[in-house]
């Protein structure tokens, strides 16, 4: 936080006219502005009370909307002393308010042209809303939520303040602090109150309170879903390079504080690209179960939304929510959809490029325990920067299963339906299913079982399964041209194979 304060101070001292502070904790923004003010006058506009003196909270005018408040500020002589002007909940004051936007622009231009007017305007909001007219004049800053160390200090201070009991060892305190990450100080304070009321203590048993609070956050966000998963690594047939890799990451994620103390880097995530129906989604689900973490699914198609302009805000919110819920697995499905049109110069191109930049920076700088699994079918739409190492820990290519993988997959699907028997020659089935995806194989099994049931509950055997195989068209055949094109591209890009060759 000190680093951010120092950075913002350099902007104030260099007379940047408008600084936009994005925060869910107004009190943090207030504290920061207070620290920077050094005796300046501070005028605040807020929706509830209009124009007030920030320090004394005394009203300066009768209530007025932002447009009227800015009109008043435009008539004031701002050159006598240095001023800070705070516009709280800026998105509320500016959205669809052309007069307020025009007056804000006029005020900024005055500040820029009048050498005597030493004024900094702070827009404070939990949302980013930057009108096009002001884009070039505004600088954005994200005020981070408290980090692990801040939270440890916060918990200790909370316990000390009222001589409350704090019977927690250091390791559990770290675990609790890591789980609290992503919540605001206010939310943490309320949860600590509840923990005390419940048990007269703060301890590791209070983790469940934090989890239920986080589930609330996801529900409120409305752009992601939290999936309940039962899939296990054993439910995936084949992919013998990818599975041990995930197992290694699981060892780290499951005991993160020890791993970190040992010097291990926080895993960032994995990108899994390749053929549809070959186990990418299945792997995302099994990974969350393996890591013992909640799985958040972010659907890129849905995030891009009907209105291009909304997607940027949606992306920021999704990332904030994932961080709030961390530790978690964030599954970004159809990641290629976000990047369609980058560099094309079309109207969506600028948004897509910004969105992409934001996502990349987040991936690069991320310190929270959010393990990202990005899945994509169509790699041709993915910008090379995304595929560069360093963003993800690894990129895997999932191809159609080999013969031995098909044996594995038949085994998985027959076994989970209690249909493994000596009447089924899986080797023969594998021979006849070259070019079938895992999903194709699964539907062969389910179709054959259904037919056997209808046929007087006959026992499932090789003959029936082979008949179904004969009657089906695997995806590789149906989408031949597209599949050939994908395979060529994957080979060119030399992406690591998820299967052992
Ligand atoms: P996608 O690669 O398109 O995300 P999915 O993982 O959704 O494909 O696969 C669809 C279904 O096909 C899975 O739920 C699973 O039942 C089956 N399947 C696909 N690949 C495999 C596999 N390697 N092992 C076992 N089942 C598989």
Coordinates of C-alpha atoms and ligand atoms in Angstrom, one line a residue:
X1 CA 0.0 0.0 0.0
X2 CA 2.9 2.4 0.8
X3 CA 4.3 1.8 -2.6
X4 CA 1.0 2.7 -4.2
X5 CA 0.7 5.8 -2.1
X6 CA 4.2 6.9 -3.2
X7 CA 3.4 6.2 -6.8
X8 CA 0.2 8.3 -6.6
X9 CA 2.1 11.0 -4.9
X10 CA 4.4 11.3 -7.9
X11 CA 1.3 11.8 -10.1
X12 CA -0.1 14.5 -7.8
X13 CA 3.3 16.3 -7.7
X14 CA 3.5 16.1 -11.5
X15 CA 0.0 17.8 -11.7
X16 CA -1.9 14.9 -13.4
X17 CA -5.4 16.4 -13.3
X18 CA -7.6 13.3 -12.6
X19 CA -6.7 10.1 -10.8
X20 CA -9.3 7.3 -10.7
X21 CA -9.0 5.1 -7.6
X22 CA -10.8 1.8 -8.1
X23 CA -11.6 0.3 -4.7
X24 CA -14.1 -1.7 -2.7
X25 CA -12.8 -0.1 0.5
X26 CA -13.7 3.6 0.5
X27 CA -12.0 4.0 3.9
X28 CA -8.7 2.9 2.3
X29 CA -9.1 5.5 -0.5
X30 CA -9.9 8.2 2.1
X31 CA -6.8 7.3 4.2
X32 CA -4.6 7.4 1.1
X33 CA -6.0 10.8 0.0
X34 CA -5.6 12.1 3.5
X35 CA -2.0 11.0 3.6
X36 CA -1.3 12.8 0.3
X37 CA -3.2 15.9 1.1
X38 CA -0.5 17.6 3.3
X39 CA -2.7 20.5 4.4
X40 CA -4.5 21.0 1.1
X41 CA -8.2 21.9 1.1
X42 CA -10.3 18.9 0.2
X43 CA -13.8 19.3 -1.3
X44 CA -15.9 16.2 -1.8
X45 CA -19.0 15.4 -3.8
X46 CA -21.1 12.4 -3.0
X47 CA -24.4 11.3 -4.2
X48 CA -26.0 11.3 -0.7
X49 CA -25.0 14.8 0.6
X50 CA -23.8 16.8 -2.4
X51 CA -20.8 19.1 -2.0
X52 CA -19.2 18.9 1.4
X53 CA -15.9 19.6 3.2
X54 CA -14.1 16.3 3.2
X55 CA -12.4 16.8 6.6
X56 CA -15.3 18.3 8.6
X57 CA -18.1 16.8 6.5
X58 CA -19.9 20.2 6.6
X59 CA -22.1 20.8 3.6
X60 CA -20.8 23.5 1.2
X61 CA -24.1 23.9 -0.7
X62 CA -27.6 22.5 -0.5
X63 CA -27.7 19.0 -2.0
X64 CA -27.0 19.0 -5.7
X65 CA -26.2 16.5 -8.4
X66 CA -22.7 16.2 -9.8
X67 CA -23.4 18.5 -12.8
X68 CA -24.5 21.3 -10.5
X69 CA -21.6 20.7 -8.1
X70 CA -19.1 20.9 -11.0
X71 CA -20.8 24.1 -12.1
X72 CA -20.2 25.5 -8.7
X73 CA -16.6 24.4 -8.7
X74 CA -16.1 26.0 -12.1
X75 CA -17.1 29.4 -10.7
X76 CA -14.7 29.1 -7.8
X77 CA -11.3 30.7 -7.7
X78 CA -9.1 27.6 -7.4
X79 CA -5.9 29.4 -7.6
X80 CA -5.4 30.6 -4.0
X81 CA -4.5 27.3 -2.4
X82 CA -3.9 23.8 -3.5
X83 CA -7.0 21.7 -3.8
X84 CA -8.0 18.1 -3.9
X85 CA -11.5 17.4 -5.2
X86 CA -13.0 14.0 -4.5
X87 CA -15.9 12.7 -6.6
X88 CA -17.2 9.7 -4.7
X89 CA -19.0 6.9 -6.5
X90 CA -17.9 8.5 -9.7
X91 CA -19.7 5.9 -11.8
X92 CA -23.0 7.0 -10.3
X93 CA -22.4 10.6 -10.9
X94 CA -21.1 10.3 -14.5
X95 CA -23.0 7.5 -16.1
X96 CA -25.4 8.8 -18.8
X97 CA -24.9 12.3 -17.5
X98 CA -23.6 14.3 -20.5
X99 CA -23.8 17.6 -18.6
X100 CA -21.7 16.3 -15.7
X101 CA -19.2 14.8 -18.2
X102 CA -18.9 18.1 -20.1
X103 CA -18.4 20.2 -17.0
X104 CA -15.8 17.8 -15.6
X105 CA -14.0 18.1 -18.9
X106 CA -14.3 21.9 -18.7
X107 CA -12.9 21.8 -15.1
X108 CA -10.0 19.6 -16.1
X109 CA -9.2 21.9 -19.1
X110 CA -9.2 24.8 -16.7
X111 CA -6.8 23.1 -14.3
X112 CA -4.5 22.2 -17.2
X113 CA -4.5 25.7 -18.7
X114 CA -4.3 27.8 -15.5
X115 CA -0.8 27.6 -14.1
X116 CA -2.1 28.9 -10.8
X117 CA -4.8 26.3 -10.3
X118 CA -3.0 23.4 -8.5
X119 CA -5.9 21.0 -8.3
X120 CA -6.1 17.2 -8.3
X121 CA -9.4 15.5 -8.9
X122 CA -9.8 12.0 -7.4
X123 CA -12.6 9.9 -8.9
X124 CA -13.3 7.1 -6.3
X125 CA -15.4 4.1 -7.2
X126 CA -15.7 0.4 -7.1
X127 CA -16.5 0.3 -10.8
X128 CA -14.5 1.7 -13.7
X129 CA -16.5 4.1 -15.7
X130 CA -14.5 6.3 -18.0
X131 CA -16.5 8.3 -20.5
X132 CA -14.9 8.4 -23.9
X133 CA -14.5 12.2 -23.8
X134 CA -12.3 11.9 -20.7
X135 CA -10.3 8.8 -21.6
X136 CA -7.0 10.6 -22.3
X137 CA -7.2 12.7 -19.2
X138 CA -7.7 10.1 -16.6
X139 CA -5.2 7.7 -14.9
X140 CA -6.5 4.6 -13.3
X141 CA -5.2 3.0 -10.0
X142 CA -6.4 -0.2 -8.4
X143 CA -6.3 -0.1 -4.6
X144 CA -5.5 -3.6 -3.7
X145 CA -7.4 -5.6 -1.1
X146 CA -5.4 -6.4 2.0
X147 CA -2.7 -9.0 1.5
X148 CA -1.8 -11.9 3.7
X149 CA 0.5 -9.9 6.0
X150 CA -2.0 -7.1 6.3
X151 CA -4.7 -9.7 7.3
X152 CA -2.4 -11.3 9.9
X153 CA -1.8 -7.9 11.4
X154 CA -5.5 -7.1 11.2
X155 CA -6.5 -10.3 13.0
X156 CA -3.9 -9.8 15.7
X157 CA -5.0 -6.1 16.2
X158 CA -8.6 -7.2 16.3
X159 CA -7.9 -9.7 19.0
X160 CA -5.8 -7.4 21.1
X161 CA -8.2 -4.4 20.8
X162 CA -10.7 -6.0 23.2
X163 CA -8.5 -8.5 24.9
X164 CA -10.2 -11.3 22.9
X165 CA -8.9 -14.8 22.8
X166 CA -6.7 -15.8 19.9
X167 CA -5.7 -19.4 20.3
X168 CA -4.3 -20.2 16.9
X169 CA -0.8 -21.4 16.0
X170 CA 1.2 -19.6 13.4
X171 CA 0.6 -22.2 10.6
X172 CA -3.2 -22.0 11.1
X173 CA -3.0 -18.2 11.2
X174 CA -1.3 -18.2 7.8
X175 CA -3.9 -20.6 6.5
X176 CA -6.7 -18.4 7.8
X177 CA -5.1 -15.2 6.5
X178 CA -4.6 -16.8 3.0
X179 CA -8.3 -17.8 3.0
X180 CA -9.4 -14.4 4.1
X181 CA -7.5 -12.9 1.1
X182 CA -9.8 -11.1 -1.4
X183 CA -12.2 -9.8 1.2
X184 CA -12.3 -6.2 2.3
X185 CA -11.2 -5.2 5.8
X186 CA -14.9 -4.5 6.5
X187 CA -15.9 -8.0 5.5
X188 CA -13.1 -9.6 7.5
X189 CA -14.1 -7.6 10.5
X190 CA -17.7 -8.8 10.3
X191 CA -16.5 -12.4 9.9
X192 CA -14.3 -12.1 12.9
X193 CA -17.2 -10.7 14.9
X194 CA -19.3 -13.7 13.9
X195 CA -16.5 -16.1 14.8
X196 CA -16.2 -14.6 18.3
X197 CA -19.9 -14.7 18.8
X198 CA -20.0 -18.3 17.8
X199 CA -17.1 -19.8 19.7
X200 CA -15.5 -17.0 21.8
X201 CA -12.3 -17.4 19.8
X202 CA -10.8 -17.2 16.4
X203 CA -9.5 -20.5 15.1
X204 CA -9.0 -22.7 12.2
X205 CA -12.6 -24.0 12.7
X206 CA -13.8 -20.7 11.4
X207 CA -12.7 -21.4 7.8
X208 CA -16.2 -22.5 7.0
X209 CA -17.5 -19.0 7.7
X210 CA -15.1 -17.6 5.2
X211 CA -16.1 -20.2 2.6
X212 CA -19.8 -19.4 2.9
X213 CA -19.0 -15.7 2.7
X214 CA -17.1 -16.3 -0.5
X215 CA -19.9 -18.4 -2.0
X216 CA -22.1 -15.3 -1.5
X217 CA -19.6 -13.2 -3.3
X218 CA -19.8 -15.4 -6.4
X219 CA -23.5 -15.5 -6.4
X220 CA -23.7 -11.8 -6.2
X221 CA -21.3 -11.4 -9.1
X222 CA -23.7 -13.1 -11.6
X223 CA -20.9 -13.7 -14.1
X224 CA -19.4 -16.9 -12.9
X225 CA -20.6 -20.1 -11.5
X226 CA -19.2 -22.3 -8.8
X227 CA -19.3 -25.9 -9.8
X228 CA -19.5 -28.9 -7.5
X229 CA -17.2 -31.5 -8.9
X230 CA -16.9 -35.2 -8.3
X231 CA -14.6 -36.1 -11.2
X232 CA -11.3 -37.7 -10.2
X233 CA -8.0 -38.0 -12.1
X234 CA -8.8 -41.8 -12.5
X235 CA -11.9 -40.8 -14.5
X236 CA -9.6 -39.5 -17.3
X237 CA -8.4 -42.1 -19.7
X238 CA -4.9 -41.5 -21.1
X239 CA -3.3 -38.1 -21.0
X240 CA -0.3 -39.6 -19.3
X241 CA 1.9 -36.5 -19.5
X242 CA -0.7 -34.1 -18.2
X243 CA -1.8 -36.1 -15.2
X244 CA 1.5 -36.4 -13.3
X245 CA 2.1 -32.7 -14.1
X246 CA -1.2 -31.9 -12.3
X247 CA -0.4 -34.2 -9.5
X248 CA 2.9 -32.3 -8.9
X249 CA 1.0 -29.0 -8.8
X250 CA -1.5 -30.5 -6.4
X251 CA 1.2 -31.4 -3.9
X252 CA 2.2 -27.7 -3.9
X253 CA -1.3 -26.2 -3.8
X254 CA -2.4 -28.6 -1.0
X255 CA 0.4 -27.4 1.3
X256 CA 1.1 -24.0 0.0
X257 CA 2.5 -22.4 3.1
X258 CA 5.2 -25.1 3.4
X259 CA 5.9 -25.0 -0.3
X260 CA 6.4 -21.3 -0.2
X261 CA 8.6 -21.4 2.8
X262 CA 10.7 -23.9 0.9
X263 CA 11.1 -21.5 -2.0
X264 CA 8.6 -22.9 -4.4
X265 CA 7.0 -20.4 -6.8
X266 CA 3.2 -20.1 -6.8
X267 CA 1.7 -22.1 -9.7
X268 CA 0.0 -19.9 -12.2
X269 CA -2.0 -22.3 -14.2
X270 CA -2.2 -24.3 -17.3
X271 CA -3.6 -23.9 -20.8
X272 CA -5.1 -26.9 -22.4
X273 CA -5.9 -26.7 -26.1
X274 CA -7.0 -29.2 -28.6
X275 CA -9.7 -31.3 -30.0
X276 CA -13.3 -31.0 -28.8
X277 CA -14.6 -33.9 -26.6
X278 CA -11.1 -35.1 -25.7
X279 CA -11.1 -34.3 -22.0
X280 CA -10.2 -30.7 -21.5
X281 CA -13.3 -29.8 -19.4
X282 CA -13.0 -33.1 -17.7
X283 CA -9.5 -32.3 -16.7
X284 CA -10.5 -28.8 -15.4
X285 CA -13.0 -30.5 -13.1
X286 CA -10.8 -33.3 -11.9
X287 CA -8.0 -30.7 -11.1
X288 CA -10.3 -28.8 -8.7
X289 CA -11.2 -32.0 -7.0
X290 CA -7.5 -33.0 -6.9
X291 CA -6.5 -29.7 -5.4
X292 CA -9.4 -29.8 -2.9
X293 CA -10.4 -26.3 -4.1
X294 CA -13.6 -24.7 -5.3
X295 CA -14.0 -24.5 -9.1
X296 CA -15.1 -21.2 -10.6
X297 CA -16.1 -21.4 -14.2
X298 CA -15.8 -18.2 -16.3
X299 CA -17.5 -18.6 -19.7
X300 CA -15.7 -16.3 -22.1
X301 CA -18.5 -16.4 -24.6
X302 CA -20.9 -15.1 -21.9
X303 CA -18.4 -12.6 -20.6
X304 CA -18.0 -10.9 -23.9
X305 CA -21.6 -10.0 -23.6
X306 CA -24.0 -8.4 -26.0
X307 CA -22.4 -5.0 -25.6
X308 CA -18.7 -4.9 -26.3
X309 CA -18.2 -2.1 -23.8
X310 CA -19.4 -4.3 -21.0
X311 CA -16.8 -7.0 -21.4
X312 CA -14.0 -5.1 -19.9
X313 CA -15.8 -4.4 -16.7
X314 CA -17.0 -8.0 -16.6
X315 CA -13.4 -9.2 -16.9
X316 CA -12.2 -7.0 -14.0
X317 CA -15.1 -8.1 -11.9
X318 CA -14.5 -11.8 -12.7
X319 CA -10.9 -11.5 -11.7
X320 CA -11.7 -9.6 -8.5
X321 CA -14.2 -12.3 -7.6
X322 CA -11.8 -15.1 -8.3
X323 CA -9.2 -13.4 -6.1
X324 CA -11.8 -12.9 -3.4
X325 CA -12.6 -16.6 -3.5
X326 CA -9.0 -17.7 -3.6
X327 CA -7.6 -20.3 -3.1
X328 CA -9.5 -21.6 -6.0
X329 CA -9.3 -23.0 -9.5
X330 CA -10.5 -20.6 -12.2
X331 CA -11.5 -22.3 -15.3
X332 CA -11.7 -20.0 -18.3
X333 CA -13.6 -21.9 -20.9
X334 CA -13.4 -21.0 -24.6
X335 CA -10.6 -18.6 -23.9
X336 CA -10.2 -17.9 -27.6
X337 CA -13.6 -16.1 -27.7
X338 CA -12.1 -13.2 -25.8
X339 CA -9.5 -12.5 -28.3
X340 CA -11.4 -12.7 -31.6
X341 CA -10.6 -9.6 -33.6
X342 CA -7.4 -8.5 -31.9
X343 CA -5.4 -6.5 -34.3
X344 CA -8.2 -6.6 -36.9
X345 CA -8.9 -2.9 -36.5
X346 CA -12.6 -3.5 -36.2
X347 CA -14.8 -1.9 -33.5
X348 CA -14.4 -4.8 -31.1
X349 CA -10.6 -4.9 -31.7
X350 CA -9.7 -2.1 -29.3
X351 CA -11.7 -3.6 -26.5
X352 CA -10.4 -7.1 -27.2
X353 CA -6.8 -5.8 -27.1
X354 CA -7.3 -4.0 -23.8
X355 CA -9.1 -7.0 -22.3
X356 CA -6.3 -9.2 -23.4
X357 CA -3.6 -6.8 -22.0
X358 CA -5.4 -6.7 -18.7
X359 CA -5.7 -10.5 -18.5
X360 CA -2.0 -11.0 -19.4
X361 CA -0.8 -8.5 -16.8
X362 CA -2.9 -10.1 -14.2
X363 CA -1.6 -13.6 -15.1
X364 CA 1.9 -12.2 -15.0
X365 CA 1.7 -10.4 -11.7
X366 CA -0.8 -12.6 -9.9
X367 CA 0.3 -13.6 -6.4
X368 CA -3.1 -14.8 -5.2
X369 CA -3.8 -18.6 -5.0
X370 CA -5.9 -18.6 -8.2
X371 CA -4.9 -21.5 -10.4
X372 CA -6.1 -20.8 -13.9
X373 CA -7.1 -23.5 -16.3
X374 CA -7.7 -22.0 -19.7
X375 CA -9.3 -24.3 -22.3
X376 CA -9.6 -23.6 -26.1
X377 CA -10.5 -25.6 -29.2
X378 CA -9.5 -23.1 -31.8
X379 CA -6.0 -22.1 -31.3
X380 CA -5.8 -20.0 -34.5
X381 CA -7.6 -17.2 -32.7
X382 CA -5.2 -17.1 -29.8
X383 CA -2.5 -14.4 -29.9
X384 CA 1.0 -15.7 -29.6
X385 CA 1.6 -13.6 -26.4
X386 CA -0.8 -15.8 -24.6
X387 CA 1.0 -18.9 -25.6
X388 CA 4.4 -17.6 -24.5
X389 CA 5.8 -19.3 -21.5
X390 CA 5.6 -17.3 -18.3
X391 CA 1.9 -16.6 -18.5
X392 CA 1.0 -20.2 -17.9
X393 CA 3.2 -22.8 -16.2
X394 CA 2.6 -25.1 -19.2
X395 CA 0.6 -25.4 -22.3
X396 CA -0.7 -28.9 -23.3
X397 CA -2.2 -30.1 -26.5
X398 CA -4.9 -32.7 -26.3
X399 CA -5.2 -34.8 -29.4
X400 CA -7.6 -37.7 -30.3
X401 CA -6.7 -40.6 -28.1
X402 CA -4.2 -43.2 -29.2
X403 CA -5.1 -46.9 -29.2
X404 CA -3.9 -47.5 -25.7
X405 CA -5.7 -44.4 -24.5
X406 CA -8.9 -45.6 -26.1
X407 CA -8.6 -48.8 -24.1
X408 CA -8.3 -46.7 -21.0
X409 CA -11.3 -44.6 -21.9
X410 CA -13.5 -47.6 -22.6
X411 CA -12.4 -49.0 -19.3
X412 CA -13.3 -45.8 -17.4
X413 CA -16.8 -45.6 -19.0
X414 CA -17.6 -49.3 -18.7
X415 CA -16.4 -49.5 -15.2
X416 CA -18.3 -46.5 -13.9
X417 CA -21.5 -48.1 -15.3
X418 CA -20.6 -51.5 -13.8
X419 CA -20.4 -53.1 -17.2
X420 CA -16.8 -54.4 -17.3
X421 CA -16.9 -58.1 -18.1
X422 CA -15.1 -60.9 -19.9
X423 CA -17.7 -60.7 -22.6
X424 CA -16.2 -57.4 -23.8
X425 CA -12.9 -57.4 -25.7
X426 CA -11.8 -53.8 -25.2
X427 CA -8.8 -54.3 -27.5
X428 CA -11.1 -55.0 -30.5
X429 CA -13.2 -51.9 -29.6
X430 CA -10.1 -49.8 -29.5
X431 CA -9.0 -51.1 -32.9
X432 CA -12.3 -50.0 -34.4
X433 CA -12.4 -46.5 -32.9
X434 CA -9.4 -44.8 -34.5
X435 CA -10.3 -41.0 -34.7
X436 CA -12.9 -41.2 -32.0
X437 CA -12.8 -38.6 -29.2
X438 CA -13.3 -39.5 -25.5
X439 CA -16.9 -38.1 -25.8
X440 CA -17.5 -40.3 -28.9
X441 CA -16.4 -43.3 -27.0
X442 CA -18.6 -42.4 -24.0
X443 CA -21.6 -42.1 -26.3
X444 CA -20.8 -45.5 -27.9
X445 CA -20.9 -47.0 -24.4
X446 CA -24.1 -45.3 -23.3
X447 CA -25.9 -46.0 -26.5
X448 CA -24.9 -49.7 -26.4
X449 CA -26.1 -50.0 -22.8
X450 CA -29.4 -48.4 -23.7
X451 CA -29.9 -50.8 -26.6
X452 CA -29.0 -53.8 -24.4
X453 CA -31.6 -52.7 -21.8
X454 CA -34.3 -52.3 -24.4
X455 CA -33.3 -55.7 -25.9
X456 CA -34.7 -57.5 -22.9
X457 CA -31.9 -56.4 -20.6
X458 CA -29.3 -58.4 -22.5
X459 CA -25.8 -58.5 -21.2
X460 CA -23.5 -56.1 -22.9
X461 CA -20.9 -57.7 -25.2
X462 CA -18.3 -56.8 -27.8
X463 CA -20.7 -57.5 -30.7
X464 CA -23.3 -54.9 -29.5
X465 CA -20.6 -52.3 -28.9
X466 CA -19.1 -52.9 -32.3
X467 CA -22.5 -52.6 -34.0
X468 CA -22.9 -49.2 -32.3
X469 CA -19.4 -48.1 -33.4
X470 CA -20.3 -49.1 -37.0
X471 CA -23.4 -47.0 -36.9
X472 CA -21.7 -43.8 -35.6
X473 CA -19.7 -41.1 -37.2
X474 CA -16.9 -39.9 -35.0
X475 CA -16.3 -36.2 -34.7
X476 CA -13.0 -36.4 -36.6
X477 CA -14.9 -37.5 -39.6
X478 CA -17.8 -35.0 -39.2
X479 CA -15.4 -32.1 -38.9
X480 CA -12.7 -33.4 -41.1
X481 CA -11.4 -30.2 -42.7
X482 CA -11.5 -28.2 -39.4
X483 CA -9.8 -31.0 -37.5
X484 CA -7.0 -31.3 -40.2
X485 CA -6.4 -27.6 -40.0
X486 CA -6.2 -27.7 -36.2
X487 CA -3.8 -30.6 -36.2
X488 CA -1.5 -28.9 -38.6
X489 CA -1.4 -25.8 -36.6
X490 CA -0.8 -27.6 -33.3
X491 CA 2.1 -29.5 -34.9
X492 CA 3.6 -26.2 -36.2
X493 CA 3.4 -24.6 -32.7
X494 CA 5.2 -27.5 -31.1
X495 CA 3.0 -27.5 -28.0
X496 CA 3.7 -30.2 -25.4
X497 CA 1.4 -33.2 -25.8
X498 CA -0.9 -34.2 -23.0
X499 CA -0.5 -37.8 -24.0
X500 CA 2.6 -39.9 -23.9
X501 CA 3.6 -40.7 -27.5
Ligands
LIG1 P1 -13.6 -31.0 -24.2 O1 -12.2 -31.4 -24.5 O2 -14.4 -30.5 -25.4 O3 -13.7 -30.1 -23.0 P2 -14.9 -32.8 -22.4 O4 -13.9 -32.9 -21.3 O5 -16.1 -32.0 -22.0 O6 -14.3 -32.3 -23.7 O7 -15.4 -34.3 -22.7 C1 -16.8 -34.6 -22.8 C2 -17.0 -35.9 -22.1 O8 -16.4 -37.0 -22.9 C3 -16.4 -36.0 -20.7 O9 -17.4 -35.6 -19.8 C4 -16.1 -37.5 -20.6 O10 -17.2 -38.2 -20.1 C5 -15.8 -37.9 -22.0 N1 -14.3 -37.9 -22.2 C6 -13.6 -37.1 -23.0 N2 -12.3 -37.3 -22.9 C7 -12.1 -38.3 -22.0 C8 -11.0 -39.1 -21.5 N3 -9.8 -38.8 -21.9 N4 -11.3 -40.0 -20.6 C9 -12.5 -40.3 -20.2 N5 -13.6 -39.7 -20.6 C10 -13.4 -38.7 -21.6

